[in-house]
PDB file of C-alpha atoms in Angstrom:
ATOM      1  CA  MET Z  40       9.086  47.770 -46.477  1.00  0.00           C
ATOM      2  CA  ASN Z  41      11.513  46.338 -48.843  1.00  0.00           C
ATOM      3  CA  ARG Z  42      13.427  43.322 -47.778  1.00  0.00           C
ATOM      4  CA  ILE Z  43      16.876  42.496 -49.007  1.00  0.00           C
ATOM      5  CA  THR Z  44      16.905  39.083 -50.646  1.00  0.00           C
ATOM      6  CA  PHE Z  45      19.800  37.020 -51.785  1.00  0.00           C
ATOM      7  CA  GLU Z  46      19.929  35.146 -55.033  1.00  0.00           C
ATOM      8  CA  ASN Z  47      20.375  31.763 -53.346  1.00  0.00           C
ATOM      9  CA  GLU Z  48      17.968  32.338 -50.417  1.00  0.00           C
ATOM     10  CA  ASP Z  49      15.645  29.526 -51.462  1.00  0.00           C
ATOM     11  CA  ASP Z  50      18.551  27.097 -51.721  1.00  0.00           C
ATOM     12  CA  ILE Z  51      19.728  28.050 -48.230  1.00  0.00           C
ATOM     13  CA  ARG Z  52      16.234  27.535 -46.787  1.00  0.00           C
ATOM     14  CA  VAL Z  53      15.910  24.106 -48.395  1.00  0.00           C
ATOM     15  CA  LYS Z  54      19.358  23.042 -47.165  1.00  0.00           C
ATOM     16  CA  SER Z  55      18.582  24.332 -43.636  1.00  0.00           C
ATOM     17  CA  LEU Z  56      15.271  22.502 -43.535  1.00  0.00           C
ATOM     18  CA  ALA Z  57      16.884  19.282 -44.780  1.00  0.00           C
ATOM     19  CA  GLY Z  58      19.667  19.572 -42.207  1.00  0.00           C
ATOM     20  CA  ALA Z  59      17.193  20.162 -39.351  1.00  0.00           C
ATOM     21  CA  VAL Z  60      15.071  17.193 -40.425  1.00  0.00           C
ATOM     22  CA  ILE Z  61      18.118  14.921 -40.687  1.00  0.00           C
ATOM     23  CA  ILE Z  62      19.424  15.963 -37.265  1.00  0.00           C
ATOM     24  CA  ASN Z  63      16.002  15.415 -35.645  1.00  0.00           C
ATOM     25  CA  VAL Z  64      15.577  12.025 -37.306  1.00  0.00           C
ATOM     26  CA  VAL Z  65      19.036  10.942 -36.087  1.00  0.00           C
ATOM     27  CA  ILE Z  66      18.286  12.078 -32.519  1.00  0.00           C
ATOM     28  CA  VAL Z  67      14.914  10.282 -32.477  1.00  0.00           C
ATOM     29  CA  ALA Z  68      16.508   7.117 -33.923  1.00  0.00           C
ATOM     30  CA  ILE Z  69      19.222   7.133 -31.245  1.00  0.00           C
ATOM     31  CA  LEU Z  70      16.656   7.611 -28.488  1.00  0.00           C
ATOM     32  CA  LEU Z  71      14.500   4.771 -29.821  1.00  0.00           C
ATOM     33  CA  LEU Z  72      17.458   2.406 -30.171  1.00  0.00           C
ATOM     34  CA  VAL Z  73      18.627   3.118 -26.641  1.00  0.00           C
ATOM     35  CA  HIS Z  74      15.119   2.698 -25.265  1.00  0.00           C
ATOM     36  CA  LEU Z  75      14.378  -0.512 -27.145  1.00  0.00           C
ATOM     37  CA  SER Z  76      17.744  -2.101 -26.406  1.00  0.00           C
ATOM     38  CA  GLN Z  77      17.280  -1.843 -22.641  1.00  0.00           C
ATOM     39  CA  THR Z  78      16.173  -5.058 -21.016  1.00  0.00           C
ATOM     40  CA  ILE Z  79      13.265  -5.121 -18.625  1.00  0.00           C
ATOM     41  CA  PRO Z  80      14.470  -6.380 -15.239  1.00  0.00           C
ATOM     42  CA  ASN Z  81      12.713  -9.395 -13.793  1.00  0.00           C
ATOM     43  CA  PRO Z  82      10.565  -8.510 -10.795  1.00  0.00           C
ATOM     44  CA  PRO Z  83      11.746  -9.923  -7.478  1.00  0.00           C
ATOM     45  CA  PRO Z  84      10.004 -13.114  -6.365  1.00  0.00           C
ATOM     46  CA  ILE Z  85       6.931 -12.517  -4.244  1.00  0.00           C
ATOM     47  CA  GLN Z  86       7.604 -13.425  -0.638  1.00  0.00           C
ATOM     48  CA  PHE Z  87       4.630 -12.992   1.612  1.00  0.00           C
ATOM     49  CA  VAL Z  88       2.561 -14.557   4.318  1.00  0.00           C
ATOM     50  CA  GLU Z  89      -1.078 -14.993   3.491  1.00  0.00           C
ATOM     51  CA  VAL Z  90      -3.336 -13.371   6.067  1.00  0.00           C
ATOM     52  CA  ASN Z  91      -7.026 -14.102   6.168  1.00  0.00           C
ATOM     53  CA  PHE Z  92      -9.031 -11.252   7.684  1.00  0.00           C
ATOM     54  CA  GLY Z  93     -12.299 -13.167   7.679  1.00  0.00           C
ATOM     55  CA  THR Z  94     -13.937 -11.171   4.929  1.00  0.00           C
ATOM     56  CA  ASP Z  95     -14.958 -14.197   2.890  1.00  0.00           C
ATOM     57  CA  ASN Z  96     -16.588 -17.544   3.692  1.00  0.00           C
ATOM     58  CA  ARG Z  97     -13.297 -19.304   4.342  1.00  0.00           C
ATOM     59  CA  GLY Z  98     -12.148 -16.733   6.867  1.00  0.00           C
ATOM     60  CA  SER Z  99     -15.433 -16.261   8.690  1.00  0.00           C
ATOM     61  CA  GLY Z 100     -14.805 -19.179  11.039  1.00  0.00           C
ATOM     62  CA  ARG Z 101     -17.703 -21.283   9.766  1.00  0.00           C
ATOM     63  CA  ILE Z 102     -15.486 -23.386   7.532  1.00  0.00           C
ATOM     64  CA  GLN Z 103     -12.489 -24.920   9.279  1.00  0.00           C
ATOM     65  CA  THR Z 104      -9.488 -26.327   7.488  1.00  0.00           C
ATOM     66  CA  HIS Z 105      -8.212 -29.724   8.485  1.00  0.00           C
ATOM     67  CA  ASN Z 106      -4.553 -28.943   7.963  1.00  0.00           C
ATOM     68  CA  LYS Z 107      -2.251 -30.185  10.674  1.00  0.00           C
ATOM     69  CA  PRO Z 108       0.146 -27.660  12.189  1.00  0.00           C
ATOM     70  CA  SER Z 109       3.733 -27.981  11.113  1.00  0.00           C
ATOM     71  CA  PRO Z 110       6.120 -29.278  13.767  1.00  0.00           C
ATOM     72  CA  SER Z 111       8.056 -26.496  15.414  1.00  0.00           C
ATOM     73  CA  PRO Z 112      10.374 -27.928  18.037  1.00  0.00           C
ATOM     74  CA  ASN Z 113      11.343 -25.350  20.590  1.00  0.00           C
ATOM     75  CA  PRO Z 114      15.075 -25.787  21.375  1.00  0.00           C
ATOM     76  CA  GLU Z 115      14.896 -23.524  24.419  1.00  0.00           C
ATOM     77  CA  GLU Z 116      13.015 -24.313  27.558  1.00  0.00           C
ATOM     78  CA  VAL Z 117      10.203 -21.856  28.006  1.00  0.00           C
ATOM     79  CA  LYS Z 118       9.475 -20.746  31.570  1.00  0.00           C
ATOM     80  CA  PRO Z 119       6.292 -19.028  32.664  1.00  0.00           C
ATOM     81  CA  ALA Z 120       6.512 -15.326  33.446  1.00  0.00           C
ATOM     82  CA  GLU Z 121       7.111 -14.175  37.006  1.00  0.00           C
ATOM     83  CA  LYS Z 122       4.054 -13.408  39.082  1.00  0.00           C
ATOM     84  CA  ARG Z 123       3.779  -9.647  39.569  1.00  0.00           C
ATOM     85  CA  PRO Z 124       1.273  -7.854  41.735  1.00  0.00           C
ATOM     86  CA  ASN Z 125      -1.595  -6.268  39.869  1.00  0.00           C
ATOM     87  CA  PRO Z 126      -1.237  -2.491  40.359  1.00  0.00           C
ATOM     88  CA  LYS Z 127      -4.962  -1.924  39.907  1.00  0.00           C
ATOM     89  CA  GLU Z 128      -5.883  -4.195  42.831  1.00  0.00           C
ATOM     90  CA  ASN Z 129      -3.078  -3.664  45.354  1.00  0.00           C
ATOM     91  CA  THR Z 130      -2.192  -0.010  44.949  1.00  0.00           C
ATOM     92  CA  PRO Z 131      -2.100   2.082  48.145  1.00  0.00           C
ATOM     93  CA  LEU Z 132      -3.941   5.373  48.072  1.00  0.00           C
ATOM     94  CA  GLY Z 133      -2.071   8.163  46.343  1.00  0.00           C
ATOM     95  CA  TRP Z 134      -1.613  11.768  47.568  1.00  0.00           C
ATOM     96  CA  SER Z 135      -4.752  13.002  45.878  1.00  0.00           C
ATOM     97  CA  GLU Z 136      -6.888  10.179  47.290  1.00  0.00           C
ATOM     98  CA  ARG Z 137      -5.713  10.435  50.950  1.00  0.00           C
ATOM     99  CA  GLY Z 138      -7.834  13.417  51.605  1.00  0.00           C
TER     100      GLY Z 138
END
């Protein structure tokens, strides 16, 4: 098969390759500049309550700390709960248990 060639085909290929390389380099440069110019946000401060599950020597109960509890005044007067009958002890027989 014979292919039709133009006189300036090599020039066109070189110019096309140069244009594609330039466009790709510009796009990569823009992406890098945008990525590098972004600031990394500071992580929020850690707010937690330390819980000791007793998996090490300090939490096993053998070693006690001598820290005094912090004062926590209770502004409201706390009353004991009402006495309720225990349903397991004072329950009359149900339908199924009457016979």
